[in-house]
Coordinates of C-alpha atoms in Angstrom, one line a residue:
M1 CA 41.7 166.0 -196.9
V2 CA 38.1 165.8 -198.5
N3 CA 35.5 164.1 -196.5
L4 CA 33.6 162.5 -199.0
L5 CA 30.8 160.9 -196.4
H6 CA 30.3 164.3 -195.7
L7 CA 29.7 165.8 -199.3
L8 CA 27.6 162.7 -200.1
N9 CA 25.7 163.2 -196.8
L10 CA 24.4 159.2 -196.5
R11 CA 24.0 159.3 -193.2
H12 CA 21.0 161.8 -192.1
R13 CA 20.6 163.3 -188.6
H14 CA 19.7 160.4 -185.9
V15 CA 17.6 161.9 -183.0
R16 CA 16.6 160.2 -180.2
R17 CA 13.3 157.9 -180.3
A18 CA 10.6 159.4 -178.7
R19 CA 7.7 157.9 -176.5
R20 CA 5.1 156.0 -178.2
R21 CA 2.0 154.6 -177.3
P22 CA 0.4 151.5 -179.3
V23 CA -2.7 152.3 -181.0
P24 CA -4.7 150.3 -183.7
I25 CA -3.5 150.9 -187.1
P26 CA -6.6 152.2 -188.9
T27 CA -8.0 150.5 -192.2
G28 CA -11.1 152.0 -193.2
L29 CA -11.0 154.3 -195.8
P30 CA -14.2 156.6 -196.2
A31 CA -15.2 154.5 -199.2
T32 CA -18.9 152.7 -199.5
D33 CA -19.2 149.0 -199.1
A34 CA -20.0 147.4 -202.3
V35 CA -22.8 145.1 -200.7
F36 CA -24.4 148.2 -199.5
L37 CA -24.3 150.3 -203.0
L38 CA -25.9 147.2 -204.5
L39 CA -28.9 147.0 -201.7
R40 CA -29.2 150.9 -201.8
R41 CA -29.3 150.9 -205.3
M42 CA -31.5 147.9 -206.0
R43 CA -34.1 148.9 -203.3
M44 CA -36.8 150.5 -205.7
P45 CA -36.5 147.5 -208.2
F46 CA -36.8 145.1 -205.8
I47 CA -40.1 147.0 -204.5
V48 CA -41.5 147.3 -207.7
L49 CA -40.8 143.4 -208.4
I50 CA -42.3 142.4 -205.4
T51 CA -45.1 144.6 -205.4
T52 CA -45.9 143.3 -209.2
F53 CA -45.6 139.8 -208.1
S54 CA -47.7 140.3 -205.1
I55 CA -50.3 141.8 -207.3
A56 CA -50.6 139.0 -209.8
T57 CA -50.6 136.5 -207.5
L58 CA -53.5 138.0 -205.4
G59 CA -55.3 138.6 -208.7
M60 CA -54.8 135.0 -209.6
T61 CA -56.5 133.8 -206.3
L62 CA -59.5 135.9 -207.0
V63 CA -60.4 135.1 -211.1
P64 CA -62.3 132.2 -210.7
G65 CA -61.8 129.1 -212.9
K66 CA -63.4 126.0 -214.0
D67 CA -62.4 122.4 -213.0
V68 CA -63.0 119.3 -215.5
N69 CA -66.5 118.8 -214.1
G70 CA -67.4 122.5 -215.0
N71 CA -67.6 123.7 -211.2
T72 CA -66.5 126.9 -210.4
Y73 CA -63.1 127.6 -208.3
H74 CA -60.7 129.9 -207.3
L75 CA -56.8 129.0 -206.7
T76 CA -55.6 128.7 -203.6
P77 CA -52.8 131.0 -202.5
F78 CA -49.9 128.4 -202.9
D79 CA -51.1 127.2 -206.3
A80 CA -51.0 131.3 -207.3
F81 CA -47.8 131.6 -205.5
Y82 CA -46.6 128.7 -207.8
Q83 CA -47.8 129.7 -210.7
M84 CA -46.6 133.2 -210.6
T85 CA -43.0 131.9 -209.3
M86 CA -43.0 129.9 -212.4
T87 CA -44.0 132.7 -214.4
V88 CA -41.8 135.3 -212.9
T89 CA -38.6 133.1 -212.7
T90 CA -39.3 132.0 -216.8
V91 CA -38.2 128.5 -215.6
G92 CA -41.4 127.1 -217.5
F93 CA -45.1 127.3 -217.7
T94 CA -48.2 125.0 -216.9
E95 CA -51.8 125.5 -216.1
A96 CA -52.4 123.9 -212.9
P97 CA -54.0 122.2 -211.0
H98 CA -56.6 122.5 -214.0
A99 CA -56.8 124.1 -217.3
F100 CA -57.2 128.0 -216.8
S101 CA -60.4 129.8 -217.9
Y102 CA -60.4 132.3 -220.2
P103 CA -60.6 135.0 -217.4
Q104 CA -57.7 133.5 -215.6
R105 CA -55.6 133.1 -218.8
M106 CA -56.2 137.1 -219.5
W107 CA -55.0 137.8 -216.1
M108 CA -52.2 135.5 -216.6
T109 CA -51.1 137.3 -219.9
A110 CA -51.3 140.7 -218.0
S111 CA -49.2 139.3 -215.0
I112 CA -46.4 138.5 -217.9
F113 CA -46.5 141.4 -219.4
M114 CA -46.2 143.1 -215.8
L115 CA -43.3 140.7 -214.6
V116 CA -41.6 141.3 -217.8
V117 CA -41.6 145.0 -217.3
S118 CA -40.5 144.9 -213.7
W119 CA -37.5 142.5 -214.7
A120 CA -36.6 144.9 -217.1
Y121 CA -36.5 147.9 -214.5
A122 CA -34.4 145.8 -212.3
I123 CA -31.8 144.4 -215.2
A124 CA -31.4 148.3 -216.4
V125 CA -30.7 149.4 -212.7
I126 CA -28.1 146.7 -212.5
F127 CA -26.1 147.7 -215.4
S128 CA -26.8 151.5 -214.9
M129 CA -25.1 150.4 -211.6
M130 CA -22.1 148.5 -213.3
Q131 CA -21.1 151.8 -214.8
D132 CA -20.6 153.5 -211.9
T133 CA -17.8 155.4 -210.5
A134 CA -18.5 154.7 -206.8
F135 CA -19.7 151.1 -207.2
Q136 CA -16.3 150.1 -209.0
E137 CA -14.2 151.8 -206.5
A138 CA -16.2 149.8 -203.9
L139 CA -15.5 146.7 -205.6
A140 CA -11.8 147.5 -206.4
T141 CA -11.3 148.4 -202.7
Q142 CA -12.7 145.5 -201.3
R143 CA -10.8 143.2 -204.1
F144 CA -7.2 145.3 -203.0
R145 CA -8.7 144.3 -199.2
R146 CA -8.9 140.7 -200.3
K147 CA -5.5 140.3 -202.0
V148 CA -3.6 142.1 -199.3
R149 CA -5.1 140.3 -196.6
N150 CA -4.4 136.9 -198.6
M151 CA -0.3 137.8 -199.0
R152 CA 1.4 135.2 -197.1
E153 CA 5.3 136.0 -198.2
P154 CA 6.9 139.2 -197.2
F155 CA 6.2 142.3 -199.0
M156 CA 6.8 146.2 -199.2
L157 CA 5.0 148.8 -199.1
V158 CA 5.5 151.0 -202.1
V159 CA 4.1 154.4 -201.8
G160 CA 3.8 156.4 -205.0
Y161 CA 4.5 154.6 -208.5
G162 CA 6.0 157.4 -210.5
A163 CA 9.7 156.9 -212.6
A164 CA 11.7 155.8 -209.1
G165 CA 8.4 153.4 -207.8
Q166 CA 8.2 151.9 -211.3
A167 CA 12.1 151.3 -211.3
V168 CA 11.9 149.9 -207.9
G169 CA 8.7 147.9 -208.4
H170 CA 10.1 146.6 -211.6
E171 CA 13.3 145.0 -209.8
L172 CA 11.6 143.8 -207.2
D173 CA 9.1 142.0 -209.6
K174 CA 12.3 140.5 -211.4
R175 CA 14.0 139.0 -208.3
R176 CA 10.7 137.7 -207.1
R177 CA 10.3 140.1 -204.2
R178 CA 6.6 141.0 -203.6
F179 CA 5.1 144.3 -203.0
V180 CA 2.1 146.4 -202.4
V181 CA 1.4 150.1 -204.6
V182 CA -0.3 152.9 -203.1
E183 CA -0.5 155.6 -205.6
E184 CA -2.6 158.7 -205.7
S185 CA -2.8 158.8 -209.3
R186 CA -5.2 156.7 -211.3
S187 CA -3.1 156.6 -214.7
R188 CA -0.1 155.1 -212.5
V189 CA -2.5 152.7 -211.2
E190 CA -3.3 151.3 -214.1
T191 CA 0.5 151.4 -215.1
V192 CA 0.3 148.4 -212.2
W193 CA -2.0 146.4 -214.0
T194 CA -0.5 147.2 -217.5
D195 CA 3.0 146.4 -216.9
E196 CA 4.8 142.9 -217.9
L197 CA 5.1 141.9 -213.9
T198 CA 5.5 138.2 -213.1
A199 CA 3.3 138.8 -209.9
D200 CA -0.3 140.3 -209.1
V201 CA 0.8 143.3 -207.6
P202 CA -2.1 144.7 -205.6
A203 CA -2.6 148.5 -206.2
L204 CA -4.5 151.0 -204.3
E205 CA -5.4 154.1 -205.7
S206 CA -5.6 156.5 -202.5
D207 CA -3.6 159.3 -201.0
G208 CA -0.7 157.9 -199.1
K209 CA -0.8 160.6 -196.7
V210 CA -3.9 159.1 -195.0
P211 CA -3.0 156.8 -192.7
A212 CA -5.9 154.4 -193.6
A213 CA -4.9 154.0 -196.8
L214 CA -1.4 152.7 -195.4
G215 CA -3.4 150.5 -192.9
L216 CA -5.5 149.1 -195.8
A217 CA -2.5 148.4 -198.5
G218 CA -0.8 146.2 -195.4
L219 CA 1.1 148.6 -192.7
G220 CA -0.2 146.5 -190.2
H221 CA 0.3 143.3 -191.8
P222 CA 2.7 140.7 -190.4
Q223 CA 4.4 140.0 -193.4
C224 CA 5.2 143.9 -194.1
E225 CA 8.7 144.2 -194.3
A226 CA 9.3 147.8 -195.2
V227 CA 7.8 151.1 -196.7
L228 CA 9.2 152.9 -199.5
A229 CA 8.1 156.6 -199.4
L230 CA 8.7 157.3 -202.8
T231 CA 6.1 160.1 -204.1
D232 CA 7.4 163.4 -206.0
D233 CA 5.4 165.5 -202.8
D234 CA 7.7 165.9 -200.1
E235 CA 5.2 166.8 -197.8
A236 CA 3.2 163.6 -198.6
N237 CA 6.9 161.4 -197.8
L238 CA 6.7 163.4 -194.5
A239 CA 3.2 162.3 -193.8
I240 CA 4.2 158.2 -194.9
T241 CA 7.3 158.7 -192.5
M242 CA 4.9 160.0 -189.7
S243 CA 2.5 157.3 -189.9
V244 CA 4.9 154.5 -190.1
S245 CA 7.2 156.0 -187.1
L246 CA 4.0 156.2 -184.9
L247 CA 2.3 153.4 -185.7
R248 CA 4.6 150.7 -186.7
P249 CA 8.0 151.9 -185.4
D250 CA 9.4 148.5 -185.8
L251 CA 9.2 148.7 -189.5
P252 CA 11.7 150.2 -191.7
V253 CA 10.9 153.2 -193.9
I254 CA 13.0 154.8 -196.5
A255 CA 11.7 158.4 -197.6
R256 CA 12.8 160.5 -200.5
C257 CA 12.6 164.3 -200.2
V258 CA 14.0 167.4 -201.8
D259 CA 13.3 170.3 -199.9
H260 CA 15.7 170.7 -196.8
T261 CA 13.2 172.3 -194.6
V262 CA 11.0 169.1 -195.0
Q263 CA 13.8 166.8 -194.8
S264 CA 14.5 168.0 -191.5
R265 CA 10.9 167.0 -190.3
I266 CA 11.0 163.6 -191.5
E267 CA 14.5 163.3 -189.5
D268 CA 13.0 163.9 -186.4
F269 CA 10.9 160.8 -187.1
G270 CA 14.1 158.7 -187.4
P271 CA 13.6 157.1 -190.8
T272 CA 15.8 154.3 -191.7
A273 CA 17.1 156.5 -195.0
L274 CA 16.5 159.7 -196.2
I275 CA 17.6 160.1 -199.8
N276 CA 17.9 163.9 -201.3
P277 CA 18.8 163.4 -204.8
D278 CA 19.7 166.6 -205.7
D279 CA 21.9 166.8 -202.8
R280 CA 23.7 163.6 -203.4
Y281 CA 24.4 164.1 -207.0
G282 CA 27.1 166.8 -206.1
G283 CA 28.9 164.3 -203.5
Y284 CA 28.7 161.5 -206.1
L285 CA 30.3 164.1 -208.5
A286 CA 33.0 165.0 -206.0
L287 CA 33.7 161.2 -205.4
S288 CA 34.3 160.9 -209.2
L289 CA 36.6 163.5 -209.1
H290 CA 38.7 162.6 -206.0
Q291 CA 38.2 158.9 -206.2
P292 CA 37.5 157.9 -209.7
V293 CA 38.3 154.2 -209.0
T294 CA 36.2 154.0 -205.9
D295 CA 33.4 156.2 -207.8
Q296 CA 33.6 153.6 -210.5
L297 CA 33.5 150.6 -208.0
V298 CA 30.5 152.2 -206.5
Q299 CA 28.1 152.6 -209.7
W300 CA 29.1 149.4 -211.1
L301 CA 28.2 147.3 -208.1
M302 CA 25.0 149.4 -207.7
D303 CA 24.2 148.7 -211.3
N304 CA 21.1 146.3 -211.1
D305 CA 20.9 146.3 -215.0
E306 CA 24.1 144.2 -215.7
H307 CA 25.9 147.2 -217.6
E308 CA 29.7 146.8 -218.4
L309 CA 32.2 148.4 -216.1
P310 CA 31.7 152.0 -216.7
E311 CA 34.4 154.0 -218.4
L312 CA 36.9 155.8 -216.1
R313 CA 37.6 159.4 -216.4
E314 CA 40.8 160.8 -214.3
G315 CA 42.5 164.3 -213.9
L316 CA 39.2 166.2 -213.9
A317 CA 39.8 167.8 -210.5
L318 CA 42.7 169.6 -211.4
G319 CA 40.8 172.3 -213.9
R320 CA 38.2 174.8 -213.4
W321 CA 34.4 173.7 -213.4
V322 CA 31.4 175.7 -214.6
V323 CA 27.9 175.4 -213.4
A324 CA 25.2 177.0 -215.3
G325 CA 21.7 177.2 -213.9
D326 CA 20.4 179.8 -211.4
C327 CA 18.3 177.3 -208.9
E328 CA 18.7 175.3 -205.9
F329 CA 19.8 172.3 -207.9
G330 CA 22.9 174.9 -209.3
D331 CA 23.5 176.0 -205.8
E332 CA 23.7 172.4 -204.5
V333 CA 26.2 171.2 -206.7
T334 CA 27.9 174.3 -206.6
R335 CA 28.6 174.1 -202.7
D336 CA 29.7 170.3 -202.9
L337 CA 32.3 170.9 -205.9
R338 CA 33.7 173.8 -203.6
G339 CA 33.5 171.3 -200.8
A340 CA 35.6 169.3 -202.6
G341 CA 38.5 172.0 -203.0
L342 CA 37.4 172.6 -206.9
S343 CA 37.5 176.1 -208.5
V344 CA 33.8 176.7 -209.7
D345 CA 32.2 179.3 -211.7
H346 CA 28.3 179.7 -211.1
V347 CA 26.8 181.2 -213.7
D348 CA 23.6 182.0 -215.1
A349 CA 22.1 179.8 -218.1
S350 CA 21.4 182.8 -220.3
R351 CA 24.7 184.0 -219.3
M352 CA 27.5 181.9 -220.7
P353 CA 31.1 182.4 -220.9
E354 CA 32.1 182.9 -224.6
S355 CA 35.3 180.2 -223.8
F356 CA 35.7 176.9 -222.1
D357 CA 39.3 176.1 -223.5
D358 CA 40.4 176.4 -220.0
V359 CA 37.3 174.4 -218.2
A360 CA 37.9 170.9 -217.1
G361 CA 34.0 170.0 -216.3
F362 CA 30.8 171.4 -217.0
V363 CA 27.3 171.0 -215.2
A364 CA 24.1 171.8 -217.2
A365 CA 22.1 172.2 -213.9
S366 CA 19.0 174.4 -214.6
T367 CA 14.9 173.5 -214.6
N368 CA 14.7 173.0 -218.4
D369 CA 15.6 169.7 -219.9
L370 CA 16.2 170.9 -223.6
T371 CA 18.1 173.9 -222.5
N372 CA 20.3 171.7 -220.6
I373 CA 21.1 169.6 -223.7
A374 CA 21.6 172.8 -225.8
L375 CA 24.1 174.5 -223.0
A376 CA 26.0 170.9 -223.2
E377 CA 26.1 171.1 -226.9
R378 CA 27.6 174.5 -226.8
V379 CA 30.4 173.6 -224.8
R380 CA 30.9 170.6 -226.5
L381 CA 31.5 172.3 -229.6
T382 CA 33.9 174.9 -228.1
N383 CA 35.8 172.4 -226.0
P384 CA 35.1 168.7 -226.9
D385 CA 37.3 167.4 -223.8
T386 CA 35.3 169.1 -221.3
Y387 CA 33.3 166.7 -218.9
L388 CA 29.6 167.2 -219.5
C389 CA 27.0 166.5 -216.8
V390 CA 23.5 167.3 -217.5
R391 CA 20.4 167.5 -215.4
Q392 CA 17.2 165.8 -216.7
R393 CA 13.8 166.2 -214.7
T394 CA 12.6 163.4 -216.5
N395 CA 13.8 160.6 -218.8
S396 CA 11.8 161.6 -221.7
Y397 CA 15.3 162.8 -223.7
A398 CA 17.2 160.4 -222.3
A399 CA 18.1 158.9 -225.7
L400 CA 19.2 162.3 -226.8
C401 CA 21.9 162.6 -224.3
H402 CA 22.9 159.0 -225.0
A403 CA 23.1 160.0 -228.5
M404 CA 25.5 163.0 -227.5
D405 CA 27.3 160.6 -225.2
I406 CA 26.9 162.8 -222.2
D407 CA 29.7 161.9 -219.6
S408 CA 27.4 162.0 -216.4
I409 CA 23.3 162.1 -216.6
Y410 CA 21.8 162.6 -213.5
I411 CA 17.9 162.0 -213.4
S412 CA 16.8 162.1 -209.8
T413 CA 14.5 159.3 -209.8
E414 CA 17.1 156.9 -211.2
L415 CA 19.4 158.0 -208.3
V416 CA 16.8 157.5 -206.2
A417 CA 15.6 154.0 -207.5
R418 CA 19.5 152.8 -207.3
E419 CA 20.0 153.6 -204.1
V420 CA 16.8 152.2 -202.6
L421 CA 17.5 149.0 -204.5
A422 CA 21.1 148.6 -203.0
R423 CA 19.4 149.1 -199.4
V424 CA 16.7 146.8 -199.7
L425 CA 17.7 144.1 -202.1
T426 CA 20.7 142.4 -200.6
P427 CA 21.0 142.9 -196.8
V428 CA 24.0 144.9 -195.5
F429 CA 24.7 145.4 -199.0
W430 CA 24.7 149.4 -198.2
Q431 CA 26.5 148.9 -195.1
F432 CA 29.5 147.6 -197.4
I433 CA 29.4 150.6 -199.6
E434 CA 29.7 152.8 -196.6
E435 CA 32.6 151.0 -195.9
L436 CA 34.0 151.3 -199.2
L437 CA 33.6 154.9 -199.4
Q438 CA 35.9 155.3 -196.4
Q439 CA 38.6 153.6 -198.0
D440 CA 41.6 154.7 -199.7
E441 CA 41.8 154.3 -203.8
R442 CA 44.3 151.8 -203.7
F443 CA 41.8 149.4 -201.7
A444 CA 39.2 150.4 -204.7
V445 CA 41.6 149.4 -207.1
G446 CA 42.7 146.1 -205.5
L447 CA 39.0 144.9 -205.2
R448 CA 37.9 146.0 -208.9
D449 CA 41.0 144.2 -210.5
R450 CA 40.1 140.9 -208.2
L451 CA 36.3 141.1 -209.3
V452 CA 37.0 141.9 -212.9
D453 CA 39.5 139.0 -212.6
K454 CA 37.0 136.5 -211.2
C455 CA 34.0 137.8 -212.7
G456 CA 34.8 139.7 -215.7
K457 CA 33.6 143.2 -216.9
R458 CA 29.8 142.7 -216.5
A459 CA 28.0 144.2 -213.6
P460 CA 28.5 141.3 -211.0
E461 CA 25.4 139.8 -208.9
R462 CA 25.1 140.0 -205.3
D463 CA 24.0 137.7 -202.4
L464 CA 24.0 137.6 -198.7
F465 CA 24.8 133.5 -196.9
R466 CA 24.2 133.2 -193.6
L467 CA 26.4 130.6 -192.1
D468 CA 23.6 129.1 -189.9
P469 CA 21.9 125.6 -189.7
E470 CA 18.8 126.9 -191.4
H471 CA 20.7 128.6 -194.5
A472 CA 23.7 126.3 -194.6
P473 CA 23.0 123.1 -192.6
A474 CA 26.0 121.3 -194.2
V475 CA 28.2 124.3 -192.9
S476 CA 27.1 124.2 -189.8
A477 CA 27.3 120.6 -189.2
W478 CA 30.8 120.7 -190.4
L479 CA 32.0 123.6 -187.9
E480 CA 29.8 121.9 -185.0
R481 CA 32.3 118.7 -185.5
G482 CA 35.1 120.7 -184.7
H483 CA 36.6 121.2 -188.4
E484 CA 38.1 124.3 -189.8
L485 CA 36.6 125.9 -193.0
R486 CA 38.5 128.5 -195.0
L487 CA 36.4 131.1 -196.8
G488 CA 38.4 130.5 -200.3
D489 CA 37.7 126.5 -199.8
L490 CA 34.1 127.4 -199.4
L491 CA 34.2 129.4 -203.0
R492 CA 35.3 126.2 -204.6
H493 CA 33.5 124.6 -207.2
P494 CA 31.6 121.8 -206.2
D495 CA 32.4 119.3 -209.2
D496 CA 36.1 120.1 -209.2
R497 CA 38.0 121.8 -206.0
N498 CA 40.6 123.3 -208.4
E499 CA 38.2 125.5 -210.1
M500 CA 37.0 128.5 -208.1
L501 CA 33.7 130.0 -208.4
A502 CA 33.5 133.1 -210.0
L503 CA 32.5 134.9 -206.6
V504 CA 34.6 137.4 -204.6
P505 CA 33.8 138.3 -200.9
L506 CA 32.6 141.6 -200.0
M507 CA 32.3 141.8 -196.8
V508 CA 32.0 139.1 -193.4
L509 CA 29.7 139.9 -190.6
R510 CA 30.4 138.3 -187.2
D511 CA 29.0 139.6 -184.0
D512 CA 29.9 143.4 -183.8
E513 CA 33.0 143.1 -186.4
H514 CA 33.3 142.6 -189.7
F515 CA 35.9 141.8 -192.3
L516 CA 36.0 144.2 -195.5
A517 CA 36.9 142.2 -198.8
P518 CA 38.6 139.2 -196.6
D519 CA 41.2 137.0 -198.4
D520 CA 40.9 133.2 -198.9
D521 CA 42.6 132.5 -195.7
L522 CA 39.9 133.7 -193.4
L523 CA 38.3 131.0 -191.3
V524 CA 34.7 131.1 -191.0
Q525 CA 32.8 130.7 -187.8
A526 CA 29.0 129.4 -187.6
G527 CA 26.7 132.5 -187.6
D528 CA 28.8 134.5 -190.0
Q529 CA 26.8 136.5 -192.7
V530 CA 29.1 136.5 -195.9
L531 CA 28.2 138.9 -198.5
L532 CA 29.6 137.8 -202.2
A533 CA 29.5 139.6 -205.6
G534 CA 29.8 137.7 -208.6
T535 CA 28.1 135.9 -211.5
G536 CA 24.9 134.3 -211.2
R537 CA 25.9 130.6 -212.1
G538 CA 28.7 131.1 -209.1
L539 CA 26.0 131.9 -206.7
M540 CA 23.6 128.9 -207.6
D541 CA 26.7 126.4 -207.4
L542 CA 27.5 127.6 -204.1
Y543 CA 24.4 126.4 -202.5
D544 CA 25.8 122.8 -203.3
A545 CA 28.4 123.4 -200.5
L546 CA 25.7 125.1 -198.2
F547 CA 23.4 121.9 -197.8
Y548 CA 25.5 118.7 -198.8
S549 CA 27.5 117.4 -196.5
A550 CA 29.4 115.1 -199.0
T551 CA 29.9 118.4 -201.1
L552 CA 31.1 120.3 -198.2
E553 CA 33.5 117.8 -197.3
Y554 CA 34.8 117.4 -200.9
I555 CA 35.6 121.1 -201.4
A556 CA 37.3 121.3 -197.6
T557 CA 39.6 118.4 -197.7
G558 CA 39.2 116.8 -201.4
N559 CA 38.1 113.3 -200.2
Q560 CA 35.2 112.1 -202.5
V561 CA 32.6 111.1 -199.8
P562 CA 29.5 109.1 -201.2
S563 CA 26.3 111.3 -201.1
T564 CA 23.8 108.4 -200.3
W565 CA 23.3 106.2 -197.4
V566 CA 24.0 102.8 -199.7
W567 CA 27.0 103.9 -201.1
R568 CA 28.5 105.1 -197.6
V569 CA 27.7 101.6 -196.2
L570 CA 29.3 99.6 -199.3
R571 CA 32.3 101.9 -199.1
S572 CA 32.4 101.1 -195.0
R573 CA 32.3 97.5 -195.8
R574 CA 34.9 97.8 -198.6
S575 CA 37.2 99.5 -196.3

């Protein structure tokens, strides 16, 4: 019997926690403060302006004037300062305390020109500084620091905003989950600002390998709930995992990695999950061959785009397979398929067999996307019934693959994003997936048919409900009074208990035990965690029973109970 969990390699090597010493998390990037830059750049304009103002004021006190009686006088220092203040700020002009003499007006004219030139110089320096890259970066860093510091709800720290990071970010935003982005590429940071995201997402252009960048992005923030290392650089993901493990060992971290040497180093720091997409794809492919319905159910439940139930293809494990592509990914797939007991020929992409008549499946695994599409087309022309798997390093040619109706398209970033979302969007959902993979095909068939009957073929939504006083006060009060409540009764419609909600329980967690796909007769207990899948409407309707005692009593017993105090009093008097 093939061990599919071993082929999928879902559980990485666990290591014993090493000793840690609590240290402050650095938050200071080697960037200059914006105020300091402003003062440094404006130092000379300020000196010029103050010097000009002082000369103009001094000259005004020295130039003689005439009062109304024709007596000679000199402005006091305060009068001269007052006169120049009005002039330099251009708030108005007057001649005080007496009308100026011609020498005074000549000096005033000269002063106006000197001050205007000084102001023009200062304004020019300000405009020049606004275009300065260092000043703009300093302003952006300050703005980013303020946004992160003011976050009052849980958020995830997404390091790397490539294709995988964007897919994860969009889905988090769609689910109203907050996140912060750290990305080294400026063009990708600008993508955060131009994407149609509902929330204002703080984004920092910095190297995620630097611990101070993670600290600035909220690694030490009390609301930071997880770190996702999704850069396309394995060494960077290793550095991120190191920082989280050493500076915030209480935080979960999920890392992406392709290189096996680096993967082993990441495992030494005990990440919550480590996703090697190249290694994972062969395992999923082997799963689809040996347990096609289980694979169909897993792909369907992990689909966040609400697609239809994927088509089932059976009987592919009986024939010969060909893997084309002399690369590490080709080696991985070949090893996984052979480990699953299949007959596999691993060939170079430039030396394809002449005939594919007896080939059940073909994997185009070279490092060139266009070559892989061309190889798939050649195989299809030779044998239209061959199951085609095509590797794509990016999704640039995804439309071409869909137009060819490729059976399985492998894009590593999509696989990473799908698995990351399955782990972070709904708690315990990934635990359910791992339990599901250990069941036989008959269990998957039963659960799939049950879901289709209740919810239809569109990919179901999922949510976790905790039956505690905070998240389900009506249920907790009902159980505390000694009543029993069956899981099937909890899933009745709040308006008509004869109608069932479009929901299917995937798993119930109770202390150290769990119930996989429990039936309706299971008696729930206070503190249970119920993982449900179904329609969005069904999940919303369930909240009525969780929060309103009258609704819960109706669906549990069928008794119509007044929902307000007035009606309850009137009813008690009538009875």
